[in-house]
Amino acid sequence: MSVRQAKVITVTSVKGGTGKTTTVLNLAGIIKMRKMKILIIDLDLYSGGIAASLNIQIEHDLFQLMDDLNNNRFHNLEDYITTYDEYIDVIPAPKDPKTAGKINSKYLQVIYAKAKLKYDVILVDTNHNLSDINLVNLDYSDQILYIITNDPVDLKNMRTMVSIYQDMDKKNYKIVLNEASDRQKDYFSFYDIKNIIKDNIDYTIPNSFYIKNIDKYVLDGKILTLDPHIRKKHKKGITNFEKMVQSILKEQKK
Ligand SMILES: Nc1ncnc2c1ncn2[C@@H]1O[C@H](COP(=O)(O)OP(=O)(O)OP(=O)(O)O)[C@@H](O)[C@H]1O
Ligand SMILES: [Mg+2]
C-alpha cells in the first residue's frame, strides 16, 4: 500500500456568506470523481454547516476529538470520522456551540499529521473571522481559496488581506469570484475588481451556476457537482470547478 500525504486545502473568505461551505462540498464532489479519498474538516466552530448540508448524523465532532487528545483517551482517528460515502469522510464542527469555545488550536497539527496518511485531500471549511484557530489553520494549509463576491466591503477587505500576504511574501492562496450565490450583485466589472483588490481573480464560479432550488439538494444531502442534472445543465460551472481542482492538486507549498 502506498503511503498517502494529503494536501490541506482551506476554503475561507473575508466576509460571511460568500459561498465557502457550498464550495467545499462542490470541490469534494469533483475530487471524488477522481477516486481520491477526502476528509472534510468543519472549522466553522459555532455554526458549521457541513454535516447538515450532507444530511449526515454526527457521531463524533471536532470537540470530542480534541478533548480526547487532551485527556489521553485518543486511539484512532477513525473513531471520530462521520462517513458520507466511500470517498468522503467528515469531522464535523462541534454539535454543542458551548464546547466550541473550548477548542484548542494546538491539536490541529496532530490531527492533520494523522489524517494526511489516510486521505488524499483534506478540505477545510472555515468562517471568515481571523480567530486563533483560523490563523493556525491557515499556517498549516498548503492552499487557501478566498471566496469573494461582487460586493464593495468584501472587495476592500480582500485588498487588505492581499497586502498582508504580500507583506509576508506568501503566495499559497487563490482568489475565487463567486458570481452564483447572489446574482443580483454585479456592480463592478472584472477589471474594476482586480483594481480594487490589487490582485488577480484566479477562478470564477459563474453566474450561470446559480442553482435555484439549492435548498432541495441540501435537504437531500446531495453534492451539486455530483448531480447528473446539474452536471449537464451547468457545464461552465462544472468545468471551472474541475480547473480549480486540477491546479490546487498540482500546486506545491510555498
Ligand atoms: N451556486 C449557488 N446557487 C444558489 N445559491 C447558492 C449557490 N452557492 C451558494 N448559495 C447560497 O448562498 C448562501 C451562502 O452560501 P454558503 O453557506 O456556502 O456561504 P458561506 O460562505 O459558507 O457562509 P457562512 O460565512 O455563513 O459560513 C447559502 O444560502 C447558499 O445556499
Ligand atoms: Mg459556511
PDB file of C-alpha atoms and ligand atoms in Angstrom:
ATOM      1  CA  MET A   1       0.000   0.000   0.000  1.00  0.00           C
ATOM      2  CA  SER A   2       1.350   3.412  -0.919  1.00  0.00           C
ATOM      3  CA  VAL A   3       1.773   5.976   1.829  1.00  0.00           C
ATOM      4  CA  ARG A   4      -0.518   8.942   1.434  1.00  0.00           C
ATOM      5  CA  GLN A   5       0.441  12.542   2.071  1.00  0.00           C
ATOM      6  CA  ALA A   6      -2.710  14.594   1.748  1.00  0.00           C
ATOM      7  CA  LYS A   7      -2.720  18.286   0.965  1.00  0.00           C
ATOM      8  CA  VAL A   8      -4.618  20.607   3.250  1.00  0.00           C
ATOM      9  CA  ILE A   9      -6.876  22.871   1.184  1.00  0.00           C
ATOM     10  CA  THR A  10      -8.686  25.604   3.114  1.00  0.00           C
ATOM     11  CA  VAL A  11     -11.687  27.497   1.836  1.00  0.00           C
ATOM     12  CA  THR A  12     -12.097  30.855   3.511  1.00  0.00           C
ATOM     13  CA  SER A  13     -13.219  34.456   2.938  1.00  0.00           C
ATOM     14  CA  VAL A  14     -13.072  37.968   4.350  1.00  0.00           C
ATOM     15  CA  LYS A  15     -16.854  38.274   4.712  1.00  0.00           C
ATOM     16  CA  GLY A  16     -19.604  35.880   5.769  1.00  0.00           C
ATOM     17  CA  GLY A  17     -21.944  34.129   3.387  1.00  0.00           C
ATOM     18  CA  THR A  18     -19.791  34.249   0.255  1.00  0.00           C
ATOM     19  CA  GLY A  19     -20.240  30.574  -0.622  1.00  0.00           C
ATOM     20  CA  LYS A  20     -17.456  28.799   1.302  1.00  0.00           C
ATOM     21  CA  THR A  21     -19.420  25.804   2.544  1.00  0.00           C
ATOM     22  CA  THR A  22     -21.056  25.255  -0.834  1.00  0.00           C
ATOM     23  CA  THR A  23     -17.629  25.476  -2.497  1.00  0.00           C
ATOM     24  CA  VAL A  24     -16.058  22.961  -0.099  1.00  0.00           C
ATOM     25  CA  LEU A  25     -18.786  20.477  -0.982  1.00  0.00           C
ATOM     26  CA  ASN A  26     -18.556  21.193  -4.710  1.00  0.00           C
ATOM     27  CA  LEU A  27     -14.797  20.656  -4.641  1.00  0.00           C
ATOM     28  CA  ALA A  28     -15.265  17.419  -2.681  1.00  0.00           C
ATOM     29  CA  GLY A  29     -17.628  16.211  -5.425  1.00  0.00           C
ATOM     30  CA  ILE A  30     -15.106  16.923  -8.191  1.00  0.00           C
ATOM     31  CA  ILE A  31     -12.226  15.344  -6.236  1.00  0.00           C
ATOM     32  CA  LYS A  32     -14.335  12.262  -5.536  1.00  0.00           C
ATOM     33  CA  MET A  33     -14.806  11.824  -9.288  1.00  0.00           C
ATOM     34  CA  ARG A  34     -11.034  11.366  -9.435  1.00  0.00           C
ATOM     35  CA  LYS A  35     -11.444   8.485  -6.985  1.00  0.00           C
ATOM     36  CA  MET A  36      -9.454  10.277  -4.317  1.00  0.00           C
ATOM     37  CA  LYS A  37     -10.220   9.953  -0.625  1.00  0.00           C
ATOM     38  CA  ILE A  38     -11.297  13.201   1.020  1.00  0.00           C
ATOM     39  CA  LEU A  39     -11.590  14.327   4.623  1.00  0.00           C
ATOM     40  CA  ILE A  40     -13.695  17.450   5.173  1.00  0.00           C
ATOM     41  CA  ILE A  41     -12.985  19.220   8.456  1.00  0.00           C
ATOM     42  CA  ASP A  42     -15.534  21.800   9.540  1.00  0.00           C
ATOM     43  CA  LEU A  43     -13.716  24.601  11.370  1.00  0.00           C
ATOM     44  CA  ASP A  44     -16.734  26.908  11.328  1.00  0.00           C
ATOM     45  CA  LEU A  45     -16.900  26.145  15.034  1.00  0.00           C
ATOM     46  CA  TYR A  46     -20.048  27.990  16.068  1.00  0.00           C
ATOM     47  CA  SER A  47     -22.192  27.475  13.009  1.00  0.00           C
ATOM     48  CA  GLY A  48     -20.708  24.666  10.979  1.00  0.00           C
ATOM     49  CA  GLY A  49     -22.879  23.599   8.083  1.00  0.00           C
ATOM     50  CA  ILE A  50     -21.066  20.655   6.508  1.00  0.00           C
ATOM     51  CA  ALA A  51     -22.859  17.819   8.343  1.00  0.00           C
ATOM     52  CA  ALA A  52     -26.262  19.463   7.847  1.00  0.00           C
ATOM     53  CA  SER A  53     -25.585  20.076   4.154  1.00  0.00           C
ATOM     54  CA  LEU A  54     -24.603  16.447   3.660  1.00  0.00           C
ATOM     55  CA  ASN A  55     -27.548  15.305   5.765  1.00  0.00           C
ATOM     56  CA  ILE A  56     -25.334  13.065   7.890  1.00  0.00           C
ATOM     57  CA  GLN A  57     -25.885  12.137  11.502  1.00  0.00           C
ATOM     58  CA  ILE A  58     -22.973  13.423  13.586  1.00  0.00           C
ATOM     59  CA  GLU A  59     -21.375  10.580  15.540  1.00  0.00           C
ATOM     60  CA  HIS A  60     -18.381  12.427  16.986  1.00  0.00           C
ATOM     61  CA  ASP A  61     -17.391  16.026  16.485  1.00  0.00           C
ATOM     62  CA  LEU A  62     -14.196  18.051  16.493  1.00  0.00           C
ATOM     63  CA  PHE A  63     -14.552  18.951  20.152  1.00  0.00           C
ATOM     64  CA  GLN A  64     -14.730  15.283  21.218  1.00  0.00           C
ATOM     65  CA  LEU A  65     -11.644  14.534  19.130  1.00  0.00           C
ATOM     66  CA  MET A  66      -9.658  17.412  20.662  1.00  0.00           C
ATOM     67  CA  ASP A  67     -10.947  16.678  24.158  1.00  0.00           C
ATOM     68  CA  ASP A  68      -9.842  13.047  23.887  1.00  0.00           C
ATOM     69  CA  LEU A  69      -6.432  14.090  22.544  1.00  0.00           C
ATOM     70  CA  ASN A  70      -6.122  16.437  25.504  1.00  0.00           C
ATOM     71  CA  ASN A  71      -7.045  13.715  28.010  1.00  0.00           C
ATOM     72  CA  ASN A  72      -5.048  10.848  26.510  1.00  0.00           C
ATOM     73  CA  ARG A  73      -8.197   8.976  25.516  1.00  0.00           C
ATOM     74  CA  PHE A  74      -7.478   9.142  21.792  1.00  0.00           C
ATOM     75  CA  HIS A  75      -6.781   5.854  19.956  1.00  0.00           C
ATOM     76  CA  ASN A  76      -7.749   6.044  16.272  1.00  0.00           C
ATOM     77  CA  LEU A  77      -8.788   8.883  14.013  1.00  0.00           C
ATOM     78  CA  GLU A  78     -11.424   6.523  12.534  1.00  0.00           C
ATOM     79  CA  ASP A  79     -13.315   6.726  15.840  1.00  0.00           C
ATOM     80  CA  TYR A  80     -14.069  10.402  15.160  1.00  0.00           C
ATOM     81  CA  ILE A  81     -14.991  10.209  11.488  1.00  0.00           C
ATOM     82  CA  THR A  82     -18.529  10.542  10.184  1.00  0.00           C
ATOM     83  CA  THR A  83     -18.804   8.895   6.778  1.00  0.00           C
ATOM     84  CA  TYR A  84     -20.723  10.422   3.871  1.00  0.00           C
ATOM     85  CA  ASP A  85     -19.793   7.832   1.276  1.00  0.00           C
ATOM     86  CA  GLU A  86     -16.954   5.601   0.133  1.00  0.00           C
ATOM     87  CA  TYR A  87     -14.758   8.596  -0.742  1.00  0.00           C
ATOM     88  CA  ILE A  88     -15.899  11.429   1.528  1.00  0.00           C
ATOM     89  CA  ASP A  89     -15.418  11.498   5.312  1.00  0.00           C
ATOM     90  CA  VAL A  90     -16.200  14.354   7.675  1.00  0.00           C
ATOM     91  CA  ILE A  91     -15.056  15.669  11.033  1.00  0.00           C
ATOM     92  CA  PRO A  92     -17.999  17.904  11.902  1.00  0.00           C
ATOM     93  CA  ALA A  93     -17.895  21.159  13.831  1.00  0.00           C
ATOM     94  CA  PRO A  94     -18.980  20.898  17.489  1.00  0.00           C
ATOM     95  CA  LYS A  95     -22.611  19.855  17.837  1.00  0.00           C
ATOM     96  CA  ASP A  96     -22.886  21.894  21.011  1.00  0.00           C
ATOM     97  CA  PRO A  97     -21.752  25.506  20.452  1.00  0.00           C
ATOM     98  CA  LYS A  98     -20.874  25.702  24.176  1.00  0.00           C
ATOM     99  CA  THR A  99     -17.979  23.332  23.540  1.00  0.00           C
ATOM    100  CA  ALA A 100     -16.731  25.321  20.530  1.00  0.00           C
ATOM    101  CA  GLY A 101     -15.032  27.853  22.806  1.00  0.00           C
ATOM    102  CA  LYS A 102     -13.003  25.054  24.385  1.00  0.00           C
ATOM    103  CA  ILE A 103     -11.380  24.018  21.127  1.00  0.00           C
ATOM    104  CA  ASN A 104      -7.637  24.390  21.228  1.00  0.00           C
ATOM    105  CA  SER A 105      -5.781  25.104  18.000  1.00  0.00           C
ATOM    106  CA  LYS A 106      -2.677  23.296  19.249  1.00  0.00           C
ATOM    107  CA  TYR A 107      -4.238  19.928  18.333  1.00  0.00           C
ATOM    108  CA  LEU A 108      -4.803  20.823  14.679  1.00  0.00           C
ATOM    109  CA  GLN A 109      -1.268  19.828  13.758  1.00  0.00           C
ATOM    110  CA  VAL A 110      -1.668  16.389  15.358  1.00  0.00           C
ATOM    111  CA  ILE A 111      -4.967  15.839  13.576  1.00  0.00           C
ATOM    112  CA  TYR A 112      -3.523  16.844  10.200  1.00  0.00           C
ATOM    113  CA  ALA A 113      -0.443  14.682  10.682  1.00  0.00           C
ATOM    114  CA  LYS A 114      -2.653  11.639  11.294  1.00  0.00           C
ATOM    115  CA  ALA A 115      -5.199  12.470   8.589  1.00  0.00           C
ATOM    116  CA  LYS A 116      -2.561  13.125   5.930  1.00  0.00           C
ATOM    117  CA  LEU A 117      -1.568   9.462   5.993  1.00  0.00           C
ATOM    118  CA  LYS A 118      -5.127   8.239   5.425  1.00  0.00           C
ATOM    119  CA  TYR A 119      -6.514  10.686   2.866  1.00  0.00           C
ATOM    120  CA  ASP A 120      -5.546  12.200  -0.485  1.00  0.00           C
ATOM    121  CA  VAL A 121      -7.034  15.607   0.241  1.00  0.00           C
ATOM    122  CA  ILE A 122      -8.073  17.382   3.446  1.00  0.00           C
ATOM    123  CA  LEU A 123     -10.655  20.071   2.711  1.00  0.00           C
ATOM    124  CA  VAL A 124     -11.226  22.611   5.480  1.00  0.00           C
ATOM    125  CA  ASP A 125     -14.307  24.807   5.759  1.00  0.00           C
ATOM    126  CA  THR A 126     -13.924  27.921   7.906  1.00  0.00           C
ATOM    127  CA  ASN A 127     -15.703  31.089   8.867  1.00  0.00           C
ATOM    128  CA  HIS A 128     -14.367  34.492   7.873  1.00  0.00           C
ATOM    129  CA  ASN A 129     -13.117  35.590  11.330  1.00  0.00           C
ATOM    130  CA  LEU A 130      -9.411  35.900  11.950  1.00  0.00           C
ATOM    131  CA  SER A 131      -9.713  33.800  15.094  1.00  0.00           C
ATOM    132  CA  ASP A 132      -6.850  31.856  16.610  1.00  0.00           C
ATOM    133  CA  ILE A 133      -7.996  28.541  15.116  1.00  0.00           C
ATOM    134  CA  ASN A 134      -8.403  30.094  11.659  1.00  0.00           C
ATOM    135  CA  LEU A 135      -4.949  31.698  11.760  1.00  0.00           C
ATOM    136  CA  VAL A 136      -3.283  28.492  12.933  1.00  0.00           C
ATOM    137  CA  ASN A 137      -5.163  26.559  10.256  1.00  0.00           C
ATOM    138  CA  LEU A 138      -4.013  28.970   7.529  1.00  0.00           C
ATOM    139  CA  ASP A 139      -0.457  28.256   8.588  1.00  0.00           C
ATOM    140  CA  TYR A 140      -0.956  24.511   8.110  1.00  0.00           C
ATOM    141  CA  SER A 141      -2.765  24.884   4.786  1.00  0.00           C
ATOM    142  CA  ASP A 142      -0.997  24.014   1.555  1.00  0.00           C
ATOM    143  CA  GLN A 143      -3.505  26.004  -0.482  1.00  0.00           C
ATOM    144  CA  ILE A 144      -6.006  28.648   0.581  1.00  0.00           C
ATOM    145  CA  LEU A 145      -9.006  29.625  -1.515  1.00  0.00           C
ATOM    146  CA  TYR A 146     -10.591  33.009  -0.807  1.00  0.00           C
ATOM    147  CA  ILE A 147     -14.187  33.127  -1.975  1.00  0.00           C
ATOM    148  CA  ILE A 148     -15.135  36.708  -2.774  1.00  0.00           C
ATOM    149  CA  THR A 149     -18.286  38.305  -4.121  1.00  0.00           C
ATOM    150  CA  ASN A 150     -19.050  41.403  -6.150  1.00  0.00           C
ATOM    151  CA  ASP A 151     -19.537  43.496  -3.027  1.00  0.00           C
ATOM    152  CA  PRO A 152     -17.647  46.692  -2.118  1.00  0.00           C
ATOM    153  CA  VAL A 153     -16.963  45.790   1.532  1.00  0.00           C
ATOM    154  CA  ASP A 154     -15.912  42.280   0.630  1.00  0.00           C
ATOM    155  CA  LEU A 155     -13.524  43.576  -2.055  1.00  0.00           C
ATOM    156  CA  LYS A 156     -11.970  46.213   0.206  1.00  0.00           C
ATOM    157  CA  ASN A 157     -11.374  43.607   2.919  1.00  0.00           C
ATOM    158  CA  MET A 158      -9.825  41.336   0.306  1.00  0.00           C
ATOM    159  CA  ARG A 159      -7.484  44.151  -0.705  1.00  0.00           C
ATOM    160  CA  THR A 160      -6.282  44.342   2.920  1.00  0.00           C
ATOM    161  CA  MET A 161      -5.787  40.573   3.015  1.00  0.00           C
ATOM    162  CA  VAL A 162      -3.840  40.641  -0.262  1.00  0.00           C
ATOM    163  CA  SER A 163      -1.467  43.236   1.169  1.00  0.00           C
ATOM    164  CA  ILE A 164      -0.946  41.083   4.276  1.00  0.00           C
ATOM    165  CA  TYR A 165       0.013  38.134   2.054  1.00  0.00           C
ATOM    166  CA  GLN A 166       2.333  40.383   0.062  1.00  0.00           C
ATOM    167  CA  ASP A 167       3.997  41.640   3.252  1.00  0.00           C
ATOM    168  CA  MET A 168       4.533  38.056   4.384  1.00  0.00           C
ATOM    169  CA  ASP A 169       5.696  37.077   0.882  1.00  0.00           C
ATOM    170  CA  LYS A 170       3.228  34.180   0.911  1.00  0.00           C
ATOM    171  CA  LYS A 171       1.647  33.106  -2.338  1.00  0.00           C
ATOM    172  CA  ASN A 172      -0.203  29.932  -1.467  1.00  0.00           C
ATOM    173  CA  TYR A 173      -3.644  31.456  -1.946  1.00  0.00           C
ATOM    174  CA  LYS A 174      -6.051  31.781  -4.863  1.00  0.00           C
ATOM    175  CA  ILE A 175      -8.976  34.130  -5.285  1.00  0.00           C
ATOM    176  CA  VAL A 176     -12.325  32.785  -6.454  1.00  0.00           C
ATOM    177  CA  LEU A 177     -15.030  35.230  -7.529  1.00  0.00           C
ATOM    178  CA  ASN A 178     -18.422  33.751  -6.745  1.00  0.00           C
ATOM    179  CA  GLU A 179     -20.998  35.195  -9.118  1.00  0.00           C
ATOM    180  CA  ALA A 180     -23.525  32.461  -8.472  1.00  0.00           C
ATOM    181  CA  SER A 181     -24.643  32.819  -4.864  1.00  0.00           C
ATOM    182  CA  ASP A 182     -26.030  36.349  -5.219  1.00  0.00           C
ATOM    183  CA  ARG A 183     -26.886  37.050  -8.821  1.00  0.00           C
ATOM    184  CA  GLN A 184     -28.274  40.474  -8.048  1.00  0.00           C
ATOM    185  CA  LYS A 185     -24.833  41.928  -7.445  1.00  0.00           C
ATOM    186  CA  ASP A 186     -22.758  42.908 -10.446  1.00  0.00           C
ATOM    187  CA  TYR A 187     -21.644  46.440  -9.596  1.00  0.00           C
ATOM    188  CA  PHE A 188     -18.048  46.016 -10.612  1.00  0.00           C
ATOM    189  CA  SER A 189     -16.518  44.630 -13.782  1.00  0.00           C
ATOM    190  CA  PHE A 190     -13.675  42.116 -13.662  1.00  0.00           C
ATOM    191  CA  TYR A 191     -11.311  44.973 -14.412  1.00  0.00           C
ATOM    192  CA  ASP A 192     -12.700  47.046 -11.501  1.00  0.00           C
ATOM    193  CA  ILE A 193     -12.449  44.099  -9.111  1.00  0.00           C
ATOM    194  CA  LYS A 194      -8.824  43.429  -9.983  1.00  0.00           C
ATOM    195  CA  ASN A 195      -8.104  47.123  -9.464  1.00  0.00           C
ATOM    196  CA  ILE A 196      -9.766  47.170  -6.063  1.00  0.00           C
ATOM    197  CA  ILE A 197      -8.160  44.030  -4.702  1.00  0.00           C
ATOM    198  CA  LYS A 198      -4.827  44.694  -6.480  1.00  0.00           C
ATOM    199  CA  ASP A 199      -4.579  41.057  -7.415  1.00  0.00           C
ATOM    200  CA  ASN A 200      -5.833  38.580  -9.985  1.00  0.00           C
ATOM    201  CA  ILE A 201      -9.054  36.670  -9.928  1.00  0.00           C
ATOM    202  CA  ASP A 202      -7.840  33.115 -10.317  1.00  0.00           C
ATOM    203  CA  TYR A 203     -11.218  31.429 -10.811  1.00  0.00           C
ATOM    204  CA  THR A 204     -14.872  32.266 -11.088  1.00  0.00           C
ATOM    205  CA  ILE A 205     -17.987  30.424 -10.109  1.00  0.00           C
ATOM    206  CA  PRO A 206     -20.065  31.760 -12.986  1.00  0.00           C
ATOM    207  CA  ASN A 207     -23.410  33.436 -12.740  1.00  0.00           C
ATOM    208  CA  SER A 208     -24.822  30.503 -14.702  1.00  0.00           C
ATOM    209  CA  PHE A 209     -24.032  28.178 -11.776  1.00  0.00           C
ATOM    210  CA  TYR A 210     -26.827  29.768  -9.745  1.00  0.00           C
ATOM    211  CA  ILE A 211     -28.948  26.820  -8.587  1.00  0.00           C
ATOM    212  CA  LYS A 212     -32.490  27.999  -7.985  1.00  0.00           C
ATOM    213  CA  ASN A 213     -33.589  25.051  -5.847  1.00  0.00           C
ATOM    214  CA  ILE A 214     -30.272  24.685  -3.991  1.00  0.00           C
ATOM    215  CA  ASP A 215     -32.045  24.078  -0.657  1.00  0.00           C
ATOM    216  CA  LYS A 216     -33.630  20.925  -2.034  1.00  0.00           C
ATOM    217  CA  TYR A 217     -30.143  19.498  -2.658  1.00  0.00           C
ATOM    218  CA  VAL A 218     -29.080  20.492   0.857  1.00  0.00           C
ATOM    219  CA  LEU A 219     -32.141  18.852   2.417  1.00  0.00           C
ATOM    220  CA  ASP A 220     -31.390  15.657   0.479  1.00  0.00           C
ATOM    221  CA  GLY A 221     -27.689  15.820   1.408  1.00  0.00           C
ATOM    222  CA  LYS A 222     -26.687  15.920  -2.261  1.00  0.00           C
ATOM    223  CA  ILE A 223     -23.497  17.467  -3.618  1.00  0.00           C
ATOM    224  CA  LEU A 224     -24.232  19.784  -6.560  1.00  0.00           C
ATOM    225  CA  THR A 225     -21.193  18.823  -8.637  1.00  0.00           C
ATOM    226  CA  LEU A 226     -22.094  15.125  -8.448  1.00  0.00           C
ATOM    227  CA  ASP A 227     -25.670  15.550  -9.567  1.00  0.00           C
ATOM    228  CA  PRO A 228     -26.178  14.363 -13.185  1.00  0.00           C
ATOM    229  CA  HIS A 229     -28.805  17.001 -13.934  1.00  0.00           C
ATOM    230  CA  ILE A 230     -26.602  19.865 -12.689  1.00  0.00           C
ATOM    231  CA  ARG A 231     -23.553  18.464 -14.466  1.00  0.00           C
ATOM    232  CA  LYS A 232     -25.479  18.538 -17.721  1.00  0.00           C
ATOM    233  CA  LYS A 233     -27.172  21.897 -17.299  1.00  0.00           C
ATOM    234  CA  HIS A 234     -24.321  23.892 -15.722  1.00  0.00           C
ATOM    235  CA  LYS A 235     -21.313  22.779 -17.749  1.00  0.00           C
ATOM    236  CA  LYS A 236     -19.362  26.042 -17.399  1.00  0.00           C
ATOM    237  CA  GLY A 237     -19.556  25.948 -13.597  1.00  0.00           C
ATOM    238  CA  ILE A 238     -18.536  22.295 -13.523  1.00  0.00           C
ATOM    239  CA  THR A 239     -15.587  22.972 -15.859  1.00  0.00           C
ATOM    240  CA  ASN A 240     -14.430  25.825 -13.623  1.00  0.00           C
ATOM    241  CA  PHE A 241     -14.545  23.611 -10.520  1.00  0.00           C
ATOM    242  CA  GLU A 242     -12.556  20.993 -12.424  1.00  0.00           C
ATOM    243  CA  LYS A 243      -9.921  23.584 -13.327  1.00  0.00           C
ATOM    244  CA  MET A 244      -9.750  24.689  -9.690  1.00  0.00           C
ATOM    245  CA  VAL A 245      -9.184  21.135  -8.506  1.00  0.00           C
ATOM    246  CA  GLN A 246      -6.617  20.439 -11.187  1.00  0.00           C
ATOM    247  CA  SER A 247      -4.459  23.402 -10.211  1.00  0.00           C
ATOM    248  CA  ILE A 248      -4.975  23.017  -6.442  1.00  0.00           C
ATOM    249  CA  LEU A 249      -3.723  19.449  -6.554  1.00  0.00           C
ATOM    250  CA  LYS A 250      -0.694  20.468  -8.587  1.00  0.00           C
ATOM    251  CA  GLU A 251       0.457  23.433  -6.500  1.00  0.00           C
ATOM    252  CA  GLN A 252       3.263  22.974  -4.020  1.00  0.00           C
ATOM    253  CA  LYS A 253       3.502  24.668  -0.634  1.00  0.00           C
ATOM    254  CA  LYS A 254       5.408  27.951  -0.893  1.00  0.00           C
TER     255      LYS A 254
HETATM  256  N1  LIG B   1     -24.431  28.172  -6.715  1.00  0.00           N
HETATM  257  C1  LIG B   1     -25.357  28.658  -5.873  1.00  0.00           C
HETATM  258  N2  LIG B   1     -26.630  28.850  -6.305  1.00  0.00           N
HETATM  259  C2  LIG B   1     -27.580  29.331  -5.468  1.00  0.00           C
HETATM  260  N3  LIG B   1     -27.364  29.656  -4.188  1.00  0.00           N
HETATM  261  C3  LIG B   1     -26.117  29.477  -3.700  1.00  0.00           C
HETATM  262  C4  LIG B   1     -25.040  28.982  -4.512  1.00  0.00           C
HETATM  263  N4  LIG B   1     -23.913  28.891  -3.751  1.00  0.00           N
HETATM  264  C5  LIG B   1     -24.275  29.327  -2.528  1.00  0.00           C
HETATM  265  N5  LIG B   1     -25.585  29.675  -2.488  1.00  0.00           N
HETATM  266  C6  LIG B   1     -26.336  30.166  -1.321  1.00  0.00           C
HETATM  267  O1  LIG B   1     -25.647  31.285  -0.762  1.00  0.00           O
HETATM  268  C7  LIG B   1     -25.723  31.230   0.652  1.00  0.00           C
HETATM  269  C8  LIG B   1     -24.324  31.282   1.237  1.00  0.00           C
HETATM  270  O2  LIG B   1     -23.623  30.107   0.856  1.00  0.00           O
HETATM  271  P1  LIG B   1     -22.689  29.321   1.878  1.00  0.00           P
HETATM  272  O3  LIG B   1     -23.434  28.888   3.075  1.00  0.00           O
HETATM  273  O4  LIG B   1     -21.987  28.285   1.075  1.00  0.00           O
HETATM  274  O5  LIG B   1     -21.713  30.502   2.260  1.00  0.00           O
HETATM  275  P2  LIG B   1     -20.628  30.540   3.446  1.00  0.00           P
HETATM  276  O6  LIG B   1     -19.540  31.435   2.976  1.00  0.00           O
HETATM  277  O7  LIG B   1     -20.261  29.169   3.852  1.00  0.00           O
HETATM  278  O8  LIG B   1     -21.464  31.255   4.622  1.00  0.00           O
HETATM  279  P3  LIG B   1     -21.001  31.412   6.162  1.00  0.00           P
HETATM  280  O9  LIG B   1     -19.981  32.541   6.176  1.00  0.00           O
HETATM  281  O10 LIG B   1     -22.260  31.776   6.857  1.00  0.00           O
HETATM  282  O11 LIG B   1     -20.421  30.104   6.582  1.00  0.00           O
HETATM  283  C9  LIG B   1     -26.480  29.960   1.033  1.00  0.00           C
HETATM  284  O12 LIG B   1     -27.819  30.274   1.290  1.00  0.00           O
HETATM  285  C10 LIG B   1     -26.363  29.111  -0.225  1.00  0.00           C
HETATM  286  O13 LIG B   1     -27.461  28.240  -0.358  1.00  0.00           O
HETATM  287 MG    MG B   2     -20.243  28.277   5.743  1.00  0.00          MG
END
